[in-house]
Coordinates of C-alpha atoms in Angstrom, one line a residue:
Chain A
M1299 CA 12.5 -62.3 27.4
I1300 CA 12.7 -64.8 24.6
H1301 CA 13.4 -62.5 21.6
Q1302 CA 16.5 -60.7 23.0
L1303 CA 18.9 -59.4 20.3
E1304 CA 17.4 -61.3 17.4
A1305 CA 18.9 -60.5 14.0
P1306 CA 16.6 -59.0 11.3
S1307 CA 14.1 -61.5 10.0
L1308 CA 10.7 -61.5 8.4
V1309 CA 9.0 -61.2 11.7
H1310 CA 11.3 -58.5 13.0
P1311 CA 12.6 -56.7 9.8
L1312 CA 15.1 -54.7 11.8
G1313 CA 15.7 -57.2 14.6
T1314 CA 15.0 -56.8 18.3
D1315 CA 17.0 -55.1 21.1
Q1316 CA 18.4 -56.2 24.4
L1317 CA 14.9 -56.3 25.9
G1318 CA 13.4 -58.2 23.0
R1319 CA 11.5 -55.1 21.6
D1320 CA 11.0 -54.8 17.9
V1321 CA 13.4 -52.1 16.6
L1322 CA 11.3 -51.1 13.6
T1323 CA 8.3 -50.5 15.8
R1324 CA 10.3 -48.4 18.1
L1325 CA 11.8 -46.4 15.2
L1326 CA 8.4 -45.7 13.7
H1327 CA 7.1 -44.6 17.1
G1328 CA 10.2 -42.6 17.8
S1329 CA 9.9 -40.7 14.5
R1330 CA 6.8 -39.0 16.0
L1331 CA 8.9 -37.8 18.9
S1332 CA 12.0 -36.8 17.0
L1333 CA 10.2 -35.1 14.1
G1334 CA 7.6 -33.5 16.4
I1335 CA 10.2 -32.1 18.7
A1336 CA 12.3 -30.8 15.8
V1337 CA 9.3 -29.0 14.3
I1338 CA 8.4 -27.4 17.6
V1339 CA 12.0 -26.3 18.4
T1340 CA 12.4 -24.9 14.9
T1341 CA 9.1 -23.0 15.1
V1342 CA 10.1 -21.5 18.4
R1343 CA 13.4 -20.5 17.0
L1344 CA 11.7 -19.0 14.0
V1345 CA 9.2 -17.0 16.0
I1346 CA 11.7 -15.6 18.5
G1347 CA 14.2 -14.9 15.7
T1348 CA 11.7 -13.2 13.4
A1349 CA 10.3 -11.1 16.3
V1350 CA 13.8 -9.9 17.3
G1351 CA 14.8 -9.3 13.7
L1352 CA 11.7 -7.2 13.0
V1353 CA 12.2 -5.1 16.1
A1354 CA 15.9 -4.6 15.4
G1355 CA 15.4 -3.8 11.8
Y1356 CA 12.5 -1.5 12.2
A1357 CA 13.4 0.3 15.4
G1358 CA 17.1 0.9 14.6
G1359 CA 19.3 2.9 16.9
W1360 CA 20.4 1.5 20.3
I1361 CA 17.7 -1.2 20.3
D1362 CA 19.1 -2.6 17.1
E1363 CA 22.6 -2.3 18.5
A1364 CA 21.8 -4.1 21.7
L1365 CA 19.8 -6.9 20.1
M1366 CA 22.5 -7.5 17.5
R1367 CA 25.3 -7.7 20.1
L1368 CA 23.2 -10.4 21.9
V1369 CA 22.9 -12.2 18.5
D1370 CA 26.6 -11.9 18.0
T1371 CA 27.3 -13.4 21.4
L1372 CA 25.0 -16.3 20.7
L1373 CA 26.5 -17.0 17.3
A1374 CA 30.0 -16.8 18.7
F1375 CA 29.4 -20.0 20.9
P1376 CA 29.1 -23.3 19.2
G1377 CA 25.4 -24.0 19.5
I1378 CA 25.6 -27.6 20.6
V1379 CA 28.0 -26.8 23.4
L1380 CA 25.8 -24.0 24.7
A1381 CA 22.8 -26.2 24.5
L1382 CA 24.8 -28.8 26.4
V1383 CA 25.5 -26.3 29.2
I1384 CA 21.9 -25.1 29.4
A1385 CA 20.5 -28.7 29.3
G1386 CA 23.1 -29.7 31.9
I1387 CA 22.1 -26.9 34.3
L1388 CA 18.3 -27.6 33.8
G1389 CA 18.7 -31.3 34.3
P1390 CA 18.1 -34.2 31.9
S1391 CA 14.6 -34.2 30.4
L1392 CA 13.2 -33.9 26.9
V1393 CA 11.5 -30.5 27.6
N1394 CA 14.8 -29.1 28.9
V1395 CA 16.6 -30.2 25.8
M1396 CA 13.9 -28.5 23.6
L1397 CA 14.3 -25.3 25.6
A1398 CA 18.1 -25.4 25.4
L1399 CA 18.0 -25.9 21.6
A1400 CA 15.4 -23.2 21.0
V1401 CA 17.3 -20.7 23.1
V1402 CA 20.5 -21.4 21.3
G1403 CA 19.3 -21.3 17.7
W1404 CA 17.2 -18.2 17.0
A1405 CA 20.1 -15.9 16.4
S1406 CA 20.5 -16.7 12.7
Y1407 CA 16.8 -16.1 12.0
A1408 CA 17.1 -12.7 13.7
R1409 CA 20.1 -11.8 11.5
L1410 CA 18.3 -12.8 8.3
V1411 CA 15.1 -11.1 9.2
R1412 CA 16.9 -7.9 10.3
S1413 CA 18.8 -7.6 7.0
S1414 CA 15.7 -8.3 5.0
V1415 CA 13.8 -5.6 6.9
L1416 CA 16.6 -3.1 6.4
S1417 CA 16.5 -3.6 2.6
L1418 CA 12.7 -3.8 2.4
R1419 CA 12.0 -0.7 4.3
E1420 CA 13.9 1.4 1.8
R1421 CA 11.7 -0.1 -1.0
E1422 CA 9.2 2.4 -2.4
F1423 CA 6.2 0.2 -1.8
V1424 CA 6.8 0.4 1.9
T1425 CA 7.2 4.2 1.6
A1426 CA 4.0 4.3 -0.4
A1427 CA 2.1 2.5 2.4
R1428 CA 3.6 4.9 5.0
L1429 CA 2.7 7.9 2.9
L1430 CA -0.9 6.7 3.0
G1431 CA -0.8 7.2 6.7
R1432 CA -0.7 3.5 7.5
S1433 CA 0.7 2.4 10.9
R1434 CA 3.9 0.5 11.5
T1435 CA 1.9 -2.5 12.5
H1436 CA 0.0 -2.4 9.2
V1437 CA 3.2 -2.1 7.2
T1438 CA 4.9 -4.8 9.1
V1439 CA 2.1 -7.4 9.0
R1440 CA 0.9 -6.7 5.5
H1441 CA 4.1 -5.8 3.6
L1442 CA 7.2 -6.8 5.5
I1443 CA 6.4 -10.3 6.9
P1444 CA 4.9 -11.7 3.6
N1445 CA 8.0 -10.5 1.8
I1446 CA 10.5 -12.0 4.2
A1447 CA 8.6 -15.2 4.6
A1448 CA 10.3 -17.1 1.7
P1449 CA 13.9 -16.9 2.9
V1450 CA 12.9 -17.6 6.5
V1451 CA 11.0 -20.7 5.5
V1452 CA 14.0 -21.9 3.5
L1453 CA 16.3 -21.3 6.5
A1454 CA 13.8 -23.2 8.7
T1455 CA 13.8 -26.3 6.5
L1456 CA 17.5 -26.3 6.4
D1457 CA 17.6 -25.8 10.2
I1458 CA 15.3 -28.6 11.0
G1459 CA 18.0 -31.2 10.1
G1460 CA 20.4 -29.5 12.5
V1461 CA 17.7 -29.6 15.2
I1462 CA 17.1 -33.3 14.8
L1463 CA 20.9 -33.9 15.0
G1464 CA 21.0 -31.7 18.1
I1465 CA 18.2 -33.6 19.9
S1466 CA 19.6 -36.9 19.0
G1467 CA 23.1 -35.8 20.0
L1468 CA 21.9 -34.5 23.4
S1469 CA 19.7 -37.6 23.9
F1470 CA 22.7 -39.8 23.0
L1471 CA 24.6 -38.0 25.8
G1472 CA 21.9 -38.8 28.2
L1473 CA 20.5 -35.3 28.5
G1474 CA 17.3 -35.7 26.5
A1475 CA 14.7 -38.3 26.3
Q1476 CA 15.2 -41.0 29.0
P1477 CA 14.9 -44.7 28.2
P1478 CA 12.5 -46.4 27.7
T1479 CA 11.2 -43.4 25.5
P1480 CA 11.8 -44.5 21.9
E1481 CA 13.7 -41.4 20.8
W1482 CA 16.3 -42.0 17.9
G1483 CA 19.3 -40.6 19.8
T1484 CA 18.4 -42.5 23.0
M1485 CA 18.0 -45.7 21.0
L1486 CA 21.4 -45.1 19.4
A1487 CA 23.0 -44.6 22.8
S1488 CA 21.5 -47.7 24.4
G1489 CA 22.4 -49.8 21.4
R1490 CA 26.0 -48.8 21.6
T1491 CA 26.7 -51.3 24.4
Y1492 CA 25.7 -54.2 22.1
I1493 CA 27.4 -53.0 18.9
R1494 CA 29.6 -56.1 18.6
Q1495 CA 26.7 -58.6 19.0
A1496 CA 23.9 -56.6 17.3
W1497 CA 24.9 -54.1 14.6
W1498 CA 21.3 -53.4 13.7
L1499 CA 20.7 -51.7 17.1
V1500 CA 22.9 -48.7 16.2
N1501 CA 22.6 -48.8 12.4
A1502 CA 18.8 -48.6 12.2
P1503 CA 18.4 -45.3 14.2
G1504 CA 21.6 -43.9 12.7
V1505 CA 20.5 -44.4 9.2
C1506 CA 17.0 -43.0 10.1
I1507 CA 18.6 -39.8 11.4
M1508 CA 20.9 -39.5 8.4
I1509 CA 18.1 -39.9 5.8
T1510 CA 15.8 -37.5 7.6
V1511 CA 18.4 -34.8 7.9
L1512 CA 19.4 -35.3 4.3
G1513 CA 15.8 -35.2 3.3
F1514 CA 15.2 -31.9 5.0
N1515 CA 18.3 -30.4 3.5
I1516 CA 17.3 -31.3 0.0
L1517 CA 13.8 -30.0 0.7
G1518 CA 15.4 -26.7 1.9
D1519 CA 17.6 -26.4 -1.2
C1520 CA 14.6 -27.0 -3.5
L1521 CA 12.5 -24.5 -1.6
R1522 CA 15.3 -22.0 -2.0
D1523 CA 15.4 -22.5 -5.7
R1524 CA 11.7 -22.3 -5.9
L1525 CA 11.2 -19.2 -3.8
S1526 CA 14.1 -17.2 -5.2
P1527 CA 13.0 -13.8 -6.7
A1528 CA 13.4 -15.0 -10.3
Q1529 CA 10.9 -17.7 -9.7
S1530 CA 8.4 -15.6 -7.7
N1531 CA 6.0 -15.7 -10.6
Q1532 CA 5.3 -19.4 -10.0
I1533 CA 4.9 -19.4 -6.2
E1534 CA 2.1 -16.9 -6.2
K1535 CA 0.2 -19.1 -8.5
L1536 CA 0.8 -22.3 -6.5
Chain B
M438 CA -3.9 37.4 -20.0
T439 CA -4.6 33.8 -21.0
Q440 CA -7.3 31.8 -19.3
R441 CA -4.7 29.6 -17.7
E442 CA -2.9 32.6 -16.1
R443 CA -6.1 34.1 -14.9
K444 CA -6.9 30.8 -13.2
S445 CA -3.6 30.6 -11.5
N446 CA -3.9 34.2 -10.4
E447 CA -7.2 33.7 -8.7
L448 CA -6.0 30.5 -7.1
Q449 CA -3.1 32.4 -5.5
S450 CA -5.4 34.4 -3.2
R451 CA -6.5 31.2 -1.3
T452 CA -4.5 29.5 1.4
P453 CA -2.3 27.1 -0.5
V454 CA -2.7 23.3 0.2
I455 CA 0.9 22.9 0.8
E456 CA 3.6 25.5 1.3
L457 CA 7.3 25.5 1.9
Q458 CA 8.6 28.5 3.8
N459 CA 12.4 29.2 3.5
V460 CA 13.1 25.5 3.7
S461 CA 16.7 24.1 3.7
K462 CA 17.8 20.5 3.8
T463 CA 21.3 19.4 4.3
F464 CA 22.5 15.8 4.2
S465 CA 25.6 15.1 6.3
E466 CA 27.6 12.0 5.6
E467 CA 28.6 9.9 8.5
Q468 CA 32.2 10.6 9.1
S469 CA 34.9 8.9 11.1
V470 CA 36.9 11.0 13.5
F471 CA 39.8 11.1 11.1
D472 CA 37.7 12.4 8.2
R473 CA 36.5 15.2 10.4
L474 CA 40.1 16.1 11.4
W475 CA 41.3 16.2 7.9
S476 CA 38.5 17.6 5.8
G477 CA 36.2 19.3 8.2
D478 CA 32.4 19.5 7.6
S479 CA 31.2 18.1 4.3
A480 CA 27.4 18.4 4.6
A481 CA 25.7 18.6 1.3
E482 CA 23.1 21.3 1.0
A483 CA 20.5 19.7 -1.2
I484 CA 17.9 22.3 -0.7
C485 CA 18.7 25.9 0.1
N486 CA 16.2 28.4 1.3
V487 CA 13.3 27.4 -0.9
S488 CA 9.8 28.8 -0.7
M489 CA 7.0 27.6 -2.8
A490 CA 3.2 27.0 -2.6
V491 CA 0.8 24.7 -4.4
N492 CA -2.9 25.2 -4.6
S493 CA -5.5 22.6 -5.4
G494 CA -6.4 22.6 -9.1
E495 CA -3.2 24.0 -10.4
T496 CA -0.1 22.4 -11.8
V497 CA 3.3 23.5 -10.6
G498 CA 6.1 22.3 -12.8
L499 CA 9.5 21.7 -11.2
V500 CA 12.4 21.6 -13.7
G501 CA 16.2 21.5 -13.5
E502 CA 19.1 19.2 -14.2
S503 CA 19.6 15.9 -12.6
G504 CA 20.8 16.3 -9.0
C505 CA 19.4 19.8 -8.6
G506 CA 17.2 18.7 -5.7
K507 CA 13.8 18.2 -7.5
S508 CA 13.2 14.8 -5.8
T509 CA 14.4 16.1 -2.5
L510 CA 11.9 18.9 -2.7
A511 CA 9.2 16.4 -3.5
K512 CA 10.2 14.3 -0.4
L513 CA 10.0 17.4 1.8
L514 CA 6.5 18.0 0.5
T515 CA 5.4 14.4 1.2
G516 CA 7.1 14.3 4.5
Q517 CA 9.6 11.6 3.7
L518 CA 12.2 14.1 4.7
T519 CA 12.0 16.9 7.2
P520 CA 13.7 20.2 6.6
N521 CA 16.7 21.4 8.7
E522 CA 15.4 24.9 8.5
G523 CA 12.1 26.5 7.6
H524 CA 8.6 25.1 7.8
V525 CA 6.2 23.0 5.7
R526 CA 2.6 24.0 6.0
L527 CA -0.4 21.9 5.1
D528 CA -3.5 24.1 4.8
G529 CA -1.7 26.7 6.8
T530 CA -0.8 24.3 9.7
R531 CA 2.8 23.6 10.4
V532 CA 3.6 19.9 9.9
G533 CA 6.6 17.6 10.3
G534 CA 7.6 14.4 8.6
I535 CA 5.3 11.4 8.0
K536 CA 5.7 10.2 11.6
D537 CA 4.2 13.5 12.9
R538 CA 1.5 13.8 10.4
S539 CA -2.0 12.4 11.1
P540 CA -3.3 9.8 8.6
S541 CA -5.7 12.4 7.2
Q542 CA -2.9 14.9 6.8
C543 CA -0.8 12.2 5.0
R544 CA -3.8 11.6 2.8
Q545 CA -4.1 15.2 1.6
I546 CA -1.1 14.5 -0.6
G547 CA -1.0 11.8 -3.2
V548 CA 2.3 10.5 -4.6
V549 CA 3.2 8.9 -7.9
F550 CA 6.7 7.6 -7.5
Q551 CA 9.5 7.9 -10.0
H552 CA 10.0 4.2 -10.1
V553 CA 6.4 3.1 -10.4
R554 CA 7.1 -0.6 -10.5
E555 CA 9.1 -0.4 -7.3
S556 CA 6.2 1.4 -5.6
F557 CA 3.8 -1.6 -5.7
D558 CA 4.2 -4.6 -3.4
P559 CA 5.1 -7.4 -5.9
R560 CA 3.0 -9.8 -3.9
W561 CA -0.2 -7.8 -4.1
P562 CA -2.6 -7.7 -7.0
V563 CA -3.8 -4.3 -8.2
N564 CA -7.1 -4.4 -6.3
R565 CA -5.3 -4.9 -3.0
S566 CA -2.9 -2.1 -3.5
L567 CA -5.8 0.2 -4.5
T568 CA -7.9 -0.9 -1.5
E569 CA -5.0 -0.1 0.8
A570 CA -5.1 3.5 -0.5
L571 CA -8.9 4.0 -0.1
N572 CA -10.1 6.1 2.8
D573 CA -12.3 3.6 4.6
A574 CA -9.7 0.8 4.1
E575 CA -9.2 0.1 7.8
T576 CA -11.7 -2.7 7.8
V577 CA -11.4 -3.7 4.2
S578 CA -7.7 -4.2 4.5
E579 CA -8.4 -7.3 6.6
G580 CA -8.2 -9.2 3.4
G581 CA -11.3 -8.1 1.6
T582 CA -11.5 -5.8 -1.4
N583 CA -13.8 -2.9 -2.0
F584 CA -14.7 -4.0 -5.6
N585 CA -17.0 -1.1 -6.4
E586 CA -14.5 1.6 -5.5
V587 CA -11.6 -0.2 -7.2
D588 CA -13.7 -0.5 -10.3
G589 CA -14.5 3.1 -10.3
L590 CA -10.9 4.1 -9.7
L591 CA -9.6 2.0 -12.6
R592 CA -12.3 3.4 -14.9
S593 CA -11.3 6.9 -13.9
V594 CA -7.8 6.3 -15.2
E595 CA -9.2 4.6 -18.4
L596 CA -8.2 1.1 -17.4
S597 CA -10.4 -1.9 -17.8
P598 CA -11.6 -3.3 -14.4
E599 CA -10.2 -6.7 -15.3
I600 CA -6.8 -5.3 -14.5
A601 CA -7.8 -5.5 -10.8
D602 CA -6.7 -9.1 -10.4
R603 CA -3.3 -8.7 -12.1
Y604 CA 0.0 -8.4 -10.4
P605 CA 2.3 -5.4 -11.0
R606 CA 4.8 -7.4 -13.0
E607 CA 2.0 -8.5 -15.4
L608 CA 1.3 -4.9 -16.4
S609 CA 3.0 -2.6 -18.9
G610 CA 4.7 0.6 -17.9
G611 CA 1.8 2.7 -19.1
Q612 CA -0.8 0.6 -17.4
L613 CA 1.2 0.7 -14.1
Q614 CA 1.5 4.5 -14.4
R615 CA -2.3 4.7 -14.6
V616 CA -2.7 2.3 -11.6
A617 CA -0.2 4.5 -9.7
L618 CA -2.3 7.6 -10.5
A619 CA -5.5 5.7 -9.5
R620 CA -3.8 4.8 -6.2
A621 CA -2.9 8.5 -5.7
L622 CA -6.5 9.5 -6.4
A623 CA -8.0 6.8 -4.2
H624 CA -7.7 8.8 -0.9
D625 CA -9.1 12.0 -2.5
P626 CA -6.0 14.2 -2.1
D627 CA -5.8 17.9 -2.7
V628 CA -2.3 17.7 -4.3
I629 CA -0.5 14.9 -6.1
V630 CA 3.2 14.9 -6.3
L631 CA 4.3 13.4 -9.6
D632 CA 8.0 12.5 -9.8
E633 CA 9.1 12.1 -13.4
P634 CA 5.7 10.4 -14.3
V635 CA 6.4 10.0 -18.0
S636 CA 10.2 9.7 -18.2
G637 CA 10.3 5.9 -18.6
L638 CA 7.6 5.7 -21.3
D639 CA 7.5 5.8 -25.0
M640 CA 6.2 8.9 -26.8
A641 CA 2.7 7.6 -27.6
T642 CA 2.2 6.4 -24.0
Q643 CA 3.6 9.7 -22.7
A644 CA 1.0 11.6 -24.6
T645 CA -1.9 9.5 -23.4
I646 CA -0.7 9.8 -19.8
L647 CA -0.3 13.5 -20.1
N648 CA -3.8 13.8 -21.5
L649 CA -5.1 11.6 -18.7
L650 CA -3.4 13.8 -16.1
A651 CA -5.0 16.9 -17.6
D652 CA -8.4 15.2 -17.7
V653 CA -8.1 13.9 -14.1
Q654 CA -7.2 17.4 -12.9
R655 CA -10.2 18.9 -14.7
R656 CA -12.6 16.3 -13.1
F657 CA -11.2 16.1 -9.6
G658 CA -9.8 19.6 -9.2
V659 CA -6.6 18.2 -7.8
G660 CA -3.3 20.1 -7.8
Y661 CA -0.1 18.7 -9.3
V662 CA 3.5 19.1 -8.4
F663 CA 5.0 17.9 -11.7
I664 CA 8.7 17.1 -11.6
S665 CA 10.4 16.5 -14.9
H666 CA 13.5 17.3 -16.7
D667 CA 11.6 17.3 -20.0
L668 CA 10.7 21.0 -20.6
D669 CA 8.2 20.2 -23.4
V670 CA 6.2 18.0 -21.1
V671 CA 6.2 20.7 -18.4
R672 CA 5.2 23.3 -20.9
Y673 CA 2.2 21.2 -21.9
L674 CA 0.9 20.6 -18.4
A675 CA 2.1 23.3 -16.0
D676 CA 0.3 26.5 -15.0
R677 CA 3.4 27.7 -13.1
V678 CA 7.0 26.6 -13.4
A679 CA 9.8 26.7 -10.9
V680 CA 13.3 26.3 -12.2
M681 CA 15.7 24.8 -9.8
Y682 CA 19.5 25.0 -9.8
A683 CA 21.8 23.6 -7.1
G684 CA 18.9 23.2 -4.6
E685 CA 17.5 26.7 -5.1
I686 CA 14.6 28.0 -7.1
V687 CA 16.2 30.5 -9.4
E688 CA 13.1 31.5 -11.3
E689 CA 9.4 31.0 -10.8
G690 CA 6.4 32.2 -12.7
P691 CA 3.5 31.4 -15.1
A692 CA 4.6 28.7 -17.5
R693 CA 3.8 30.5 -20.7
K694 CA 5.6 33.7 -19.8
L695 CA 8.6 31.9 -18.4
F696 CA 9.0 29.8 -21.5
E697 CA 8.6 32.7 -23.9
H698 CA 10.7 35.2 -22.0
P699 CA 13.1 33.5 -19.6
N700 CA 14.6 36.0 -17.2
H701 CA 17.3 33.9 -15.5
P702 CA 20.3 32.9 -17.6
Y703 CA 19.9 29.3 -16.4
T704 CA 16.3 29.1 -17.6
D705 CA 17.4 30.5 -20.9
S706 CA 20.2 27.9 -21.3
L707 CA 17.8 25.1 -20.4
L708 CA 15.5 26.2 -23.1
R709 CA 18.3 26.5 -25.6
A710 CA 19.3 23.0 -24.9
I711 CA 16.1 21.6 -26.3
P712 CA 16.8 20.3 -29.8
S713 CA 14.6 21.9 -32.5
I714 CA 12.7 19.8 -35.0
D715 CA 13.5 22.2 -37.8
P716 CA 17.0 21.4 -39.3
G717 CA 17.3 25.1 -40.3
D718 CA 17.4 26.1 -36.6
A719 CA 20.6 26.4 -34.6
P720 CA 21.7 23.2 -33.0
P721 CA 20.9 22.7 -29.4
N722 CA 23.1 24.8 -27.2
S723 CA 24.4 22.8 -24.3
L724 CA 25.4 24.5 -21.1
Q725 CA 29.1 24.2 -20.4
G726 CA 30.5 22.9 -17.1
D727 CA 29.0 20.8 -14.4
P728 CA 26.5 21.6 -11.7
P729 CA 28.3 22.6 -8.5
D730 CA 29.4 20.2 -5.8
L731 CA 26.7 20.6 -3.1
T732 CA 29.2 20.0 -0.3
D733 CA 31.2 22.9 -1.6
R734 CA 28.9 25.5 -3.0
P735 CA 30.3 28.5 -4.9
T736 CA 30.1 31.8 -3.1
G737 CA 27.5 34.4 -4.3
C738 CA 25.1 33.2 -7.0
P739 CA 25.4 29.4 -7.3
F740 CA 25.2 29.7 -11.1
H741 CA 27.9 32.3 -11.6
P742 CA 30.7 29.8 -12.6
R743 CA 28.7 28.7 -15.6
C744 CA 26.8 31.9 -16.3
P745 CA 27.5 33.8 -19.6
A746 CA 26.5 37.1 -18.0
A747 CA 28.3 36.7 -14.7
T748 CA 30.1 39.7 -13.2
A749 CA 32.3 40.3 -10.2
E750 CA 29.2 41.1 -8.2
C751 CA 27.7 37.7 -8.9
A752 CA 30.7 35.9 -7.4
E753 CA 30.4 37.9 -4.2
H754 CA 26.8 38.3 -3.3
Q755 CA 23.8 36.0 -3.4
P756 CA 21.1 37.8 -5.4
N757 CA 17.7 38.3 -3.9
F758 CA 14.5 37.6 -5.7
E759 CA 13.5 40.3 -8.1
T760 CA 9.9 40.4 -9.1
I761 CA 9.0 41.1 -12.7
G762 CA 5.3 41.0 -13.1
N763 CA 4.3 37.7 -11.6
I764 CA 7.6 36.1 -12.2
R765 CA 10.2 36.1 -9.5
V766 CA 13.8 35.6 -10.4
Q767 CA 17.0 35.3 -8.4
C768 CA 19.5 37.2 -10.6
F769 CA 21.2 40.6 -10.5
H770 CA 21.1 41.0 -14.3
A771 CA 17.6 39.8 -15.1
P772 CA 16.2 40.4 -17.6
H773 CA 19.2 42.3 -19.1
A774 CA 21.4 39.2 -18.9
I775 CA 19.4 37.4 -21.5
K776 CA 19.7 40.2 -24.0
G777 CA 23.4 40.4 -23.4
S778 CA 23.9 36.7 -23.9
S779 CA 21.6 36.2 -26.9
D780 CA 23.5 38.8 -28.9
N781 CA 26.6 36.8 -29.3

């Protein structure tokens, strides 16, 4: 272990850690994990939320009532605390953290999809398809989903930042990826001990998390502007 | 007897494509417990004991003021609403709402919506919307388009086939109206319900659409239920006319006769409200008062508070239909009422 806690240099642009590993290399490798997990968790949230929202919006009645109360319950808890509880019960591992974050976060998608379905199904083009004798499945797949896709995609991009923070946060607390896995949150946590001797150990993953989250938020904002109804002329031609 | 009347007479002997039998439709507002304690029942009777029949190949005009239940009646025909009382019959078979109708039953009735632009998916080009409406579209709707049929449909409504790739927002009101008619024709219906098909269009476009409608009817033998508040338009197209007031049909009969000799005071006042092109004629005579509140209908004849010929009898009893030739009219004083009111 000759390269322990070396300051940033030309050979190690972001320095090395307590075990002499190159921080930049670990960060680059860790981005695969952090981003990959975030995308998977967000996709799972999106799929569950959309399915629940479609069922609630289209079925109505007591099914809608029951599903929405479940959503309310989930939204009433602070997400990260609930995720902490679930991950704590399941035991520390990356898969469990993913599971916990996915279970916690689908409620807002369900809300959004349900309200979109409620307004869309009153639109006359949906009635027109129903009057042609088309099935509910046809109407849902061909008319409803394409028309609610835009706001859901925007929500997902905005949500991805939160998921990255969540994974990093839970990993920081020791519930997610276990060392030596190069996950950003885990790196942050293990660097904490050496914060006085080696500032780069916490700053590098911290800045990475910040820039990624910020980036996804800006992307989400732009998408929202782009996909808003007034601009819908452009999207279809893209 | 004109050719048109003869046509409608011989059509009446067949089983009508769609028939309403003593249909009533009430809308009840959702009320809290407190509202119910204070004000009691406030259900609005939008349609009240209406019977009508439509045959293929004929045009039934449906006229009346805004809010008199024309569109509600159309929705009962198409199955978007189900009646509280009475039956809807398709080819003599009793049917319910859309949910209970088979796809082929749904397809017997075509619809052209009041807000045409709203009735097309903004994300679909014209060919996709038309393909969706075609009969054999189950496989085609998987993403493909039946180009030949779409082409033929667009030609039949006098549109160029190039329109097929356009999106609804890229089309003018007149073009979209034609596309809507093409979509209604796509599944070969027996009757098309047209809800205010020309009301949002300029005069020139109105004329071409009306001619197109007449032409399409001649070629395809389809029946129309033509809803409009524009009596001139109805006079041009309709074989039979039903006049609606406060959710009831107050007079029904062959268009020509009804327009020349209105029997019901309400029909008469509607006709008088049309402004004349000749400055020497009397100015349009608007009807005084407002249509009744449907949650609190007047007793007796619903028109009596505004009727120039109303008597005490009208306020107490609901008149039954009186048949004068092939016109039926719901008034105690028909046709004497008209004579009385036109004297002053």
